[in-house]
């Protein structure tokens, strides 16, 4: 973010104290900040989770690896499903599922969910899945995705969910890194009235992932897909029991691997972020309850993220189900068939808590409030935001036009690596400021440091760090201890470096300023500049490429690619389109550059390093600073000229 944008943030003077009525009934009461960390988490672990064997120690901390609740054994599926049925909550709806085609709906109670999960777990067993197996899941937003995750945890298999928008190559890379032996997918996914051929993409991915022996295919659209004999099995053709006694919940150690979630870093290879059983479950359940003020008997919670990202794992699946919540699961997009689809969903199910991303809010803002006005949104009582910094205008619009001016807005900062929200208001306690994520969650110690590792005082900008362990923190990068230490723990010894810039104001409130590394944030999705560059140079006509993010009013950032073509190649408009599509095919449509700028050379320092900062300045039309370290300063003005002429694609 530019200095001017930061200063504008600090001029934000609107304040929203907690409404008295909300405060009186809130799950979080002011004393919550006063409890010591281990005492707080020991209590949460005892109250929110059912243990097969109690834990001996709350925390063992050997920097940078934490172990929480060691000695304890538990099962995540038991905690999310079976125990609720045993407690008499079998008739409570776990998910209101709204399919993309209108009228395609299903309500799954906790009793339904138990039967479905048992059936799925038995199917996985038929395919040879057992405790310790590694299973990849590549599905759209169907109940079967959540069911498959729970089925894995029931039998003690670890999963990795790959977002359904990723390419075959992204899928095979992840399966290979994880060592997956079984893949679960579906025939096709609905996408804005069309279909995404998940099974065909899976076939291509499996051809490059030799360890995958079996593939379980869920039928969704009914489209015709090829099935390889001996490898592929239709889920609906397996005759397996849904009786819970046929598939008991496997006792797992607190620190057993629960799942990997791959995320982009500053190299071309995504990192497999590890999350383990007990700490993760306790962390997401507690944070879900306090931050969203969840009243499981009356609330209808809707997190609009995709389960293929960490937000969906923590706040569609594990947190809400552990808390016996009723959630909405939505397969579609906000503007299909029309731009009021979301508000129709809110009204239909009486959603009380809505959790979404600033990029979605800005799209709705652009379309105008009339779509929301067509519907009765009076059931809403709390709103949440996640994924990128929320600009005050979007915050205020959300508060007014969606929340009717009465719902607190919780702007929650966290990451794939943190597993749970770490910086957030607590509704009922915190005075809100549009654009600020306000305070660290109870027991979390966050700070802002400068280049030298010194704490920065109020108002100063710097790097966001977390100073002590929390239960849902990642247990490392799968198979790469050195990268884990280097990425997160070397900026300042002993502190977790998040990769984000931040400022703390005089009231101690945090203002997040975006990434400080080579990671872009496009519509709330993390995309590595280097990953996109590698995809571009993989094209036969490209000699060199440099990628950066530029500010975009709707998506937060948009991807700009500067490309030098090989000798004899014409830099045509057709080639631009081809390169965009090439990136989409290599990584996935979310990584498609908005602009491709052809340039005869890239700006490099005399030692040959590409000056990305300068490219960002060009992309955002900022005055160019000092270019004297450049090998050839004339390159920059040429690039600037071409960038101003380059067409953009939505
Ligand atoms: C950004 C998503 C500002 C941040 C849960 C972080 C945010 C990255 C916020 C993690 C927020 C997330 N305000 N920035 N409230 N929430 N971010 O791993 O840059 O997909 O590092 O996890 O998103 O993205 P990830």
XYZ file of C-alpha atoms and ligand atoms in Angstrom:
675
model
C 0.000 0.000 0.000
C 1.323 3.487 -0.790
C 2.171 5.898 2.028
C -0.704 8.117 0.991
C -3.185 5.285 1.258
C -1.822 4.453 4.700
C -2.169 8.046 5.857
C -5.730 8.146 4.583
C -6.482 5.111 6.732
C -5.272 6.924 9.785
C -7.610 9.808 9.115
C -10.471 7.356 9.547
C -12.288 8.654 12.597
C -15.580 6.810 12.568
C -16.141 4.696 15.671
C -18.750 2.012 16.281
C -19.055 1.110 19.969
C -20.722 -2.239 20.711
C -24.522 -1.991 20.917
C -25.549 -2.505 24.571
C -27.997 -5.281 23.723
C -25.371 -7.199 21.819
C -22.834 -6.762 24.609
C -25.226 -8.088 27.241
C -25.715 -11.412 25.471
C -22.248 -11.834 23.907
C -20.253 -15.050 24.291
C -17.131 -12.953 24.866
C -17.178 -10.880 28.023
C -14.474 -8.308 28.869
C -12.583 -10.527 31.352
C -11.677 -12.802 28.435
C -8.527 -10.799 27.749
C -7.218 -11.251 31.282
C -6.827 -15.024 31.381
C -3.305 -16.478 31.062
C -2.698 -18.374 27.819
C -2.318 -21.922 29.120
C -5.218 -21.552 31.522
C -7.413 -20.142 28.752
C -6.625 -22.917 26.294
C -6.796 -25.718 28.849
C -10.318 -24.606 29.687
C -11.314 -24.274 26.038
C -9.912 -27.741 25.310
C -11.857 -29.291 28.159
C -15.120 -27.528 27.453
C -15.283 -27.659 23.671
C -13.824 -31.046 22.845
C -14.597 -34.579 23.948
C -11.426 -36.545 24.639
C -10.985 -40.294 24.570
C -7.934 -39.843 26.804
C -7.280 -36.543 28.606
C -4.157 -34.541 27.759
C -1.170 -34.358 30.155
C 0.339 -31.036 29.100
C -1.225 -27.954 27.553
C 1.816 -26.778 25.606
C 5.297 -27.974 24.744
C 7.099 -25.217 22.890
C 10.342 -25.895 21.101
C 10.615 -22.984 18.768
C 9.487 -23.058 15.983
C 7.464 -26.202 16.686
C 4.632 -26.280 19.184
C 2.820 -29.301 20.556
C -0.529 -28.751 22.207
C -2.521 -31.032 24.472
C 0.017 -33.849 24.312
C -0.959 -37.194 25.717
C -4.579 -36.580 24.777
C -6.424 -38.717 22.252
C -9.548 -37.717 20.355
C -11.258 -37.972 17.012
C -12.255 -34.945 14.971
C -15.219 -36.605 13.267
C -16.531 -37.816 16.607
C -16.337 -34.253 17.914
C -17.937 -32.728 14.828
C -20.693 -35.271 14.267
C -21.235 -38.353 16.439
C -21.196 -36.752 19.858
C -23.848 -34.247 18.791
C -26.123 -37.084 17.681
C -25.446 -38.892 20.961
C -26.332 -35.691 22.827
C -29.769 -35.636 21.192
C -29.005 -33.030 18.528
C -29.487 -35.434 15.622
C -32.408 -33.418 14.249
C -30.509 -30.137 14.140
C -29.527 -29.038 10.649
C -25.765 -29.118 10.143
C -25.874 -27.767 6.582
C -28.447 -26.052 4.484
C -26.943 -26.814 1.121
C -27.883 -24.529 -1.748
C -26.763 -25.893 -5.110
C -25.940 -23.624 -7.990
C -28.946 -24.641 -10.144
C -31.909 -22.919 -8.531
C -34.122 -25.250 -6.567
C -31.303 -27.754 -6.041
C -31.302 -27.845 -2.239
C -30.652 -30.270 0.573
C -30.830 -29.919 4.324
C -28.536 -32.307 6.195
C -29.188 -32.826 9.887
C -26.435 -34.043 12.189
C -28.018 -37.504 12.043
C -27.953 -37.393 8.222
C -24.376 -36.217 8.325
C -23.407 -39.112 10.563
C -24.911 -41.669 8.174
C -23.344 -40.015 5.145
C -19.930 -39.805 6.757
C -20.012 -43.419 7.862
C -20.983 -44.497 4.364
C -18.198 -42.425 2.853
C -15.647 -43.705 5.358
C -16.643 -47.279 4.560
C -16.236 -46.509 0.856
C -12.756 -45.111 1.473
C -11.893 -48.252 3.425
C -13.011 -50.370 0.480
C -10.468 -48.510 -1.579
C -7.741 -49.318 0.926
C -7.693 -46.096 2.925
C -6.641 -46.629 6.538
C -5.197 -44.784 9.496
C -2.224 -42.763 8.285
C -3.230 -42.839 4.580
C -2.941 -39.662 2.523
C -6.044 -38.721 0.550
C -6.456 -35.859 -1.926
C -9.875 -34.255 -2.366
C -10.708 -32.330 -5.533
C -14.382 -31.418 -5.434
C -16.683 -28.461 -5.756
C -18.859 -27.035 -2.991
C -21.033 -30.063 -2.448
C -21.901 -31.664 0.893
C -19.730 -34.584 -0.236
C -16.611 -32.452 0.117
C -17.277 -31.831 3.812
C -18.426 -35.440 4.177
C -15.224 -36.758 2.572
C -13.067 -34.626 4.883
C -14.926 -35.905 7.933
C -14.749 -39.475 6.621
C -10.960 -39.179 6.401
C -10.704 -37.878 9.948
C -13.033 -40.637 11.156
C -10.627 -43.349 10.034
C -7.474 -41.382 10.782
C -6.423 -40.582 7.212
C -4.918 -37.160 6.488
C -6.421 -35.122 3.667
C -5.438 -32.338 1.376
C -8.236 -30.482 -0.343
C -7.257 -28.940 -3.662
C -9.435 -25.996 -4.699
C -11.638 -26.997 -7.656
C -10.376 -24.034 -9.702
C -6.813 -25.341 -9.832
C -5.332 -26.913 -12.962
C -4.280 -30.524 -13.532
C -0.666 -29.575 -12.999
C -1.412 -27.819 -9.692
C -3.365 -30.884 -8.593
C -0.654 -33.386 -9.531
C 2.080 -31.252 -7.910
C 0.147 -31.246 -4.657
C -0.693 -34.961 -4.790
C 2.936 -35.813 -5.469
C 4.262 -33.633 -2.673
C 1.709 -35.095 -0.232
C 2.219 -38.668 -1.454
C -1.527 -39.159 -1.908
C -2.561 -42.712 -2.791
C -6.269 -42.032 -3.237
C -8.043 -39.146 -4.956
C -11.683 -38.243 -4.416
C -13.297 -36.113 -7.102
C -16.624 -35.596 -8.863
C -17.748 -35.912 -12.454
C -18.102 -32.172 -13.031
C -18.813 -29.061 -11.037
C -21.418 -26.439 -11.860
C -19.970 -23.025 -12.581
C -22.260 -20.179 -13.659
C -24.513 -22.493 -15.620
C -21.596 -24.262 -17.300
C -19.512 -27.152 -16.026
C -15.919 -27.635 -14.887
C -14.645 -31.095 -15.857
C -13.148 -32.116 -12.521
C -12.835 -35.816 -13.400
C -11.109 -35.137 -16.716
C -8.716 -32.738 -15.008
C -8.160 -35.427 -12.371
C -7.324 -37.955 -15.095
C -4.682 -35.630 -16.457
C -3.337 -35.031 -12.957
C -3.266 -38.745 -12.083
C -1.262 -39.428 -15.244
C 1.465 -37.318 -13.618
C 0.963 -38.649 -10.076
C 2.031 -42.302 -10.130
C 1.423 -42.915 -6.415
C -2.325 -42.380 -6.781
C -3.764 -45.879 -7.068
C -7.485 -45.338 -6.678
C -9.960 -42.647 -7.563
C -13.410 -42.322 -6.028
C -15.845 -40.335 -8.146
C -18.941 -38.600 -6.778
C -21.752 -37.960 -9.262
C -22.870 -34.353 -9.348
C -23.916 -33.112 -12.796
C -24.475 -36.555 -14.311
C -22.145 -35.652 -17.171
C -20.442 -38.432 -19.053
C -16.892 -39.041 -17.843
C -14.330 -41.730 -18.642
C -13.677 -44.280 -15.886
C -10.459 -46.306 -15.819
C -11.135 -49.929 -14.904
C -9.350 -51.028 -11.750
C -8.551 -47.450 -10.740
C -11.777 -45.449 -10.794
C -14.924 -46.223 -8.807
C -18.277 -44.439 -8.727
C -19.191 -43.639 -5.150
C -22.888 -44.320 -5.712
C -22.134 -47.808 -7.021
C -20.417 -48.967 -3.837
C -22.672 -50.952 -1.568
C -21.427 -49.952 1.879
C -23.076 -49.574 5.262
C -24.065 -46.286 6.862
C -24.428 -47.823 10.309
C -22.011 -46.084 12.710
C -21.166 -49.368 14.433
C -19.548 -50.574 11.183
C -17.001 -47.780 11.254
C -15.961 -46.552 14.700
C -14.090 -43.278 15.149
C -10.351 -43.944 15.329
C -8.630 -42.538 18.441
C -5.916 -40.143 17.265
C -3.052 -38.525 19.127
C -3.354 -34.806 19.703
C -0.449 -34.135 17.349
C -1.403 -36.556 14.550
C -1.552 -34.926 11.127
C -5.086 -33.779 10.301
C -4.544 -32.143 6.916
C -2.244 -30.207 4.642
C -3.357 -27.029 2.950
C -1.111 -25.867 0.158
C -0.454 -22.179 -0.145
C 1.684 -19.980 -2.339
C 4.967 -18.685 -1.068
C 7.772 -16.707 -2.551
C 9.043 -19.542 -4.752
C 7.349 -21.416 -7.561
C 6.609 -24.428 -5.346
C 3.551 -24.191 -3.084
C 4.055 -25.064 0.570
C 2.152 -27.893 2.245
C 1.079 -26.246 5.487
C 0.600 -28.889 8.186
C -2.212 -28.840 10.708
C -2.615 -31.388 13.463
C -5.572 -32.747 15.349
C -6.219 -31.283 18.799
C -4.721 -27.797 18.729
C -6.346 -27.024 15.412
C -9.779 -28.258 16.505
C -9.714 -26.415 19.834
C -8.421 -23.242 18.155
C -11.024 -23.106 15.415
C -13.917 -24.058 17.710
C -13.070 -21.450 20.350
C -12.363 -18.660 17.863
C -15.553 -19.461 15.942
C -17.628 -19.245 19.095
C -16.209 -15.972 20.467
C -15.626 -14.065 17.246
C -18.957 -14.919 15.666
C -20.814 -14.997 18.975
C -22.264 -18.301 17.898
C -25.488 -19.459 19.563
C -25.705 -22.977 18.116
C -29.375 -23.456 18.925
C -30.562 -20.370 17.058
C -27.926 -19.046 14.660
C -27.589 -19.784 10.959
C -23.970 -19.194 10.054
C -22.822 -18.589 6.496
C -19.189 -18.408 5.518
C -19.134 -17.753 1.779
C -15.567 -18.998 1.211
C -14.753 -22.151 -0.738
C -13.901 -25.202 1.370
C -10.817 -25.493 -0.857
C -9.171 -22.692 1.139
C -8.274 -22.496 4.819
C -11.259 -20.236 5.562
C -13.598 -23.001 4.454
C -11.730 -25.659 6.423
C -11.780 -23.698 9.672
C -15.100 -21.857 9.418
C -17.343 -23.976 7.209
C -16.272 -27.420 8.323
C -14.296 -27.909 11.530
C -15.116 -24.885 13.728
C -18.871 -24.740 13.097
C -19.401 -28.516 13.245
C -17.390 -28.862 16.449
C -19.694 -26.184 17.891
C -22.826 -28.019 16.636
C -23.727 -25.018 14.491
C -26.168 -24.786 11.602
C -24.398 -23.488 8.497
C -25.201 -22.629 4.914
C -23.117 -24.304 2.224
C -23.447 -22.590 -1.139
C -22.223 -24.055 -4.399
C -22.735 -21.056 -6.674
C -21.455 -17.563 -7.306
C -22.884 -14.214 -6.106
C -24.216 -13.091 -9.495
C -25.695 -16.220 -10.988
C -28.389 -16.274 -12.231
C -28.694 -12.718 -10.893
C -26.864 -10.365 -8.600
C -29.271 -10.888 -5.716
C -28.519 -14.602 -5.330
C -26.710 -14.159 -2.016
C -29.482 -12.063 -0.535
C -32.002 -14.641 -1.627
C -29.937 -17.222 0.287
C -29.775 -15.008 3.393
C -33.538 -14.501 3.347
C -34.412 -18.120 2.534
C -32.410 -19.638 5.380
C -32.638 -16.744 7.829
C -28.879 -16.334 7.954
C -27.883 -14.558 11.171
C -24.094 -14.383 10.702
C -22.427 -13.722 7.355
C -18.665 -14.084 6.848
C -17.227 -13.014 3.502
C -14.348 -11.255 1.735
C -13.838 -7.565 0.923
C -13.598 -8.356 -2.778
C -17.166 -9.716 -2.702
C -18.385 -6.711 -0.746
C -16.807 -4.378 -3.310
C -18.512 -6.251 -6.146
C -21.868 -5.839 -4.442
C -21.068 -2.163 -3.880
C -20.352 -1.767 -7.576
C -23.649 -3.440 -8.526
C -25.532 -1.190 -6.118
C -27.664 -1.743 -2.992
C -30.870 -2.422 -4.946
C -30.129 -6.156 -5.111
C -29.897 -6.426 -1.338
C -32.976 -4.221 -0.998
C -35.079 -6.794 -2.848
C -34.740 -9.109 0.140
C -35.468 -9.189 3.824
C -32.067 -9.256 5.510
C -33.374 -8.540 8.987
C -32.237 -11.954 10.268
C -28.601 -10.806 10.118
C -27.055 -9.831 13.436
C -23.305 -10.038 12.794
C -21.034 -9.607 9.764
C -17.466 -10.751 9.176
C -14.699 -10.009 6.696
C -11.552 -11.940 5.807
C -8.846 -12.404 3.212
C -7.438 -8.956 2.568
C -7.460 -5.488 4.058
C -10.969 -4.029 3.940
C -11.098 -0.416 2.864
C -13.237 1.820 5.113
C -15.721 2.596 2.303
C -16.451 -1.113 1.780
C -16.689 -1.653 5.547
C -19.203 1.157 5.957
C -21.229 0.012 2.924
C -21.365 -3.527 4.320
C -22.400 -2.236 7.728
C -25.145 -0.005 6.293
C -26.549 -1.813 3.295
C -26.183 -5.428 4.404
C -26.157 -5.073 8.172
C -28.864 -2.409 8.275
C -26.608 -0.320 10.520
C -27.230 -2.681 13.446
C -24.745 -5.542 12.967
C -21.181 -5.377 14.279
C -18.557 -6.105 11.588
C -15.629 -8.306 12.577
C -12.610 -7.813 10.309
C -10.600 -10.962 10.960
C -6.913 -11.257 10.108
C -5.341 -14.669 9.788
C -3.607 -17.049 7.367
C -3.428 -20.636 6.168
C -0.467 -20.975 8.522
C -2.234 -19.594 11.589
C -5.159 -22.022 11.175
C -7.482 -19.734 13.144
C -8.224 -16.014 13.328
C -5.545 -14.155 15.300
C -6.417 -10.459 15.032
C -10.071 -9.480 15.288
C -12.647 -7.489 17.158
C -14.767 -9.420 19.642
C -18.369 -8.402 19.047
C -19.919 -6.976 22.166
C -16.569 -5.803 23.506
C -14.596 -4.009 20.825
C -15.241 -0.505 19.554
C -14.975 -0.936 15.799
C -13.021 1.231 13.374
C -13.706 0.730 9.661
C -10.521 -0.691 8.135
C -8.920 -1.947 11.318
C -8.800 -5.584 12.435
C -8.382 -4.041 15.923
C -6.965 -6.411 18.587
C -5.173 -9.740 18.899
C -7.501 -12.579 19.909
C -7.309 -13.369 23.655
C -3.875 -14.813 24.599
C -2.377 -13.916 21.194
C 0.635 -11.605 21.359
C 1.143 -9.625 18.179
C 3.502 -6.766 17.393
C 5.011 -4.670 14.638
C 8.764 -4.567 14.084
C 11.111 -2.681 11.774
C 13.804 -3.982 9.441
C 16.238 -4.306 12.352
C 13.770 -6.285 14.452
C 12.937 -3.445 16.848
C 9.392 -2.874 17.995
C 7.760 0.045 16.143
C 5.788 2.544 18.240
C 2.208 3.724 17.647
C 1.606 4.978 14.121
C 4.762 3.501 12.608
C 4.573 0.919 9.845
C 6.472 -2.353 9.905
C 6.277 -6.129 9.772
C 3.556 -7.982 11.618
C 4.899 -10.624 14.008
C 3.338 -13.032 16.499
C 5.326 -13.493 19.658
C 4.038 -16.655 21.282
C 2.464 -19.940 20.157
C -1.274 -20.565 19.691
C -3.040 -23.937 19.392
C -4.000 -23.898 15.691
C -0.601 -22.725 14.468
C 0.920 -24.735 11.669
C 3.250 -27.551 12.653
C 5.470 -26.796 9.670
C 5.817 -27.190 5.924
C 5.375 -30.813 4.908
C 8.784 -32.312 4.207
C 10.658 -29.007 4.379
C 11.870 -27.987 7.807
C 14.526 -25.656 6.372
C 11.989 -23.688 4.344
C 9.691 -23.411 7.358
C 12.429 -21.921 9.534
C 13.707 -19.671 6.785
C 10.278 -18.310 5.732
C 8.699 -17.598 9.079
C 11.318 -17.563 11.796
C 14.405 -15.730 10.589
C 13.170 -12.142 10.113
C 13.362 -11.683 13.894
C 14.661 -14.501 16.064
C 11.937 -16.179 18.060
C 9.064 -14.338 16.390
C 6.620 -15.642 13.787
C 6.887 -13.440 10.688
C 3.553 -13.345 8.874
C 4.642 -11.706 5.624
C 2.209 -8.805 6.169
C 2.799 -5.135 6.828
C 0.923 -3.500 9.721
C 0.620 -0.417 11.892
C -0.620 -0.103 15.441
C -2.452 3.098 16.371
C -2.525 4.936 19.682
C -5.360 2.760 20.987
C -3.339 -0.378 20.277
C -5.488 -1.285 17.276
C -3.904 -3.075 14.304
C -4.242 -1.880 10.713
C -3.162 -4.469 8.152
C -1.396 -3.078 5.117
C -1.028 -6.036 2.741
C 1.810 -8.416 1.909
C 5.405 -7.339 2.148
C 6.803 -10.269 0.166
C 6.381 -11.526 -3.397
C 2.902 -12.809 -2.731
C -0.057 -11.088 -4.381
C -3.579 -11.072 -3.022
C -6.128 -11.240 -5.822
C -9.748 -11.437 -4.685
C -8.486 -12.758 -1.376
C -6.452 -15.532 -3.045
C -2.758 -15.792 -2.391
C -0.759 -16.025 -5.589
C 3.007 -16.004 -5.860
C 4.597 -13.672 -8.425
C 7.258 -16.299 -9.068
C 4.699 -19.030 -9.706
C 3.099 -16.880 -12.410
C 6.507 -15.982 -13.848
C 7.439 -19.672 -14.073
C 4.181 -20.394 -15.882
C 4.907 -17.608 -18.365
C 8.480 -18.594 -19.168
C 7.201 -22.106 -19.735
C 5.545 -20.759 -22.906
C 7.777 -21.351 -25.969
C 7.599 -17.711 -27.120
C 8.602 -16.136 -23.826
C 12.203 -15.229 -23.040
C 11.693 -13.587 -19.691
C 8.862 -12.470 -17.461
C 8.360 -10.399 -14.341
C 5.088 -10.246 -12.477
C 3.686 -7.892 -9.877
C 0.357 -6.909 -8.373
C -1.263 -3.533 -8.936
C -4.074 -2.023 -6.908
C -7.541 -2.863 -8.222
C -10.750 -1.315 -6.964
C -12.651 -4.616 -6.828
C -10.195 -7.484 -6.525
C -7.755 -5.711 -4.182
C -4.849 -6.519 -6.464
C -4.690 -7.490 -10.132
C -1.813 -9.320 -11.793
C 0.412 -7.468 -14.234
C 2.902 -9.473 -16.297
C 5.850 -7.845 -18.041
C 7.026 -10.136 -20.793
C 10.024 -10.177 -23.120
C 9.433 -12.375 -26.142
C 12.059 -14.486 -27.853
C 13.839 -13.160 -30.964
C 11.685 -13.347 -34.098
C 8.416 -13.576 -32.153
C 5.809 -10.873 -32.792
C 4.366 -9.403 -29.592
C 0.781 -9.387 -30.842
C -2.553 -8.925 -29.084
C -3.281 -12.595 -29.874
C -0.132 -13.614 -28.046
C -1.271 -11.595 -25.016
C -4.489 -13.590 -24.863
C -2.575 -16.818 -25.396
C -0.224 -16.045 -22.512
C -3.097 -15.262 -20.162
C -4.714 -18.560 -21.049
C -1.418 -20.357 -20.702
C -1.128 -19.175 -17.085
C -4.744 -20.186 -16.437
C -4.041 -23.654 -17.821
C -0.784 -24.054 -15.882
C -1.998 -22.810 -12.489
C -5.727 -22.087 -12.626
C -7.974 -19.220 -13.761
C -7.394 -17.298 -10.505
C -3.786 -16.689 -11.562
C -4.619 -15.218 -14.975
C -2.847 -11.851 -15.465
C -5.146 -8.857 -15.964
C -2.510 -7.122 -18.084
C 0.318 -8.419 -20.212
C 2.862 -5.744 -21.109
C 5.410 -6.641 -23.780
C 8.744 -5.008 -23.231
C 12.104 -5.356 -24.979
C 13.856 -5.662 -21.613
C 13.109 -5.948 -17.907
C 14.499 -3.424 -15.442
C 17.386 -5.087 -13.627
C 19.995 -3.994 -11.147
C 23.597 -4.255 -12.243
C 23.769 -7.598 -10.464
C 20.893 -8.869 -12.613
C 18.010 -8.748 -10.101
C 14.638 -7.752 -11.488
C 13.389 -4.600 -9.775
C 9.840 -5.553 -8.949
C 9.244 -2.486 -6.831
C 9.776 -0.364 -9.888
C 7.423 -2.514 -11.921
C 4.770 -2.043 -9.264
C 5.281 1.708 -9.436
C 4.872 1.581 -13.204
C 1.770 -0.595 -12.897
C 0.189 1.814 -10.436
C 1.262 4.959 -12.331
C 3.378 6.195 -9.451
C 6.287 8.562 -9.967
C 9.401 6.450 -10.332
C 11.907 6.860 -7.532
C 15.600 6.351 -7.715
C 16.551 4.323 -10.768
C 20.299 4.859 -10.569
C 20.993 1.273 -9.514
C 19.520 0.058 -12.769
C 21.782 -1.350 -15.412
C 19.887 0.616 -18.057
C 17.557 3.330 -16.690
C 16.126 4.029 -20.170
C 14.344 0.645 -20.024
C 11.989 1.991 -17.387
C 10.513 4.849 -19.342
C 9.991 2.558 -22.286
C 8.144 0.076 -20.061
C 6.062 2.868 -18.563
C 4.998 3.976 -22.034
C 3.994 0.482 -23.033
C 2.209 -0.206 -19.753
C 0.004 2.829 -20.256
C -1.040 1.445 -23.632
C -1.621 -2.170 -22.563
C -5.237 -3.335 -22.650
C -6.662 -4.863 -19.490
C -8.887 -7.874 -19.201
C -11.554 -8.262 -16.533
C -4.366 -11.494 3.964
C -6.845 -16.450 4.542
C -5.874 -7.847 5.925
C -2.989 -11.328 4.576
C -7.508 -16.538 5.921
C -2.600 -12.741 4.931
C -5.800 -10.093 5.461
C -3.215 -13.534 3.808
C -6.919 -10.317 6.296
C -3.535 -14.948 4.196
C -7.517 -9.185 6.931
C -6.245 -12.213 5.471
N -6.953 -7.972 6.719
N -5.288 -8.859 5.288
N -8.593 -9.282 7.704
N -7.165 -11.644 6.277
N -5.427 -11.287 4.953
O -3.490 -17.936 3.752
O -2.124 -10.792 3.618
O -5.378 -17.501 2.125
O -1.210 -12.930 5.015
O -5.629 -17.109 4.577
O -4.422 -12.822 3.474
O -4.213 -15.615 3.148
P -4.657 -17.119 3.334
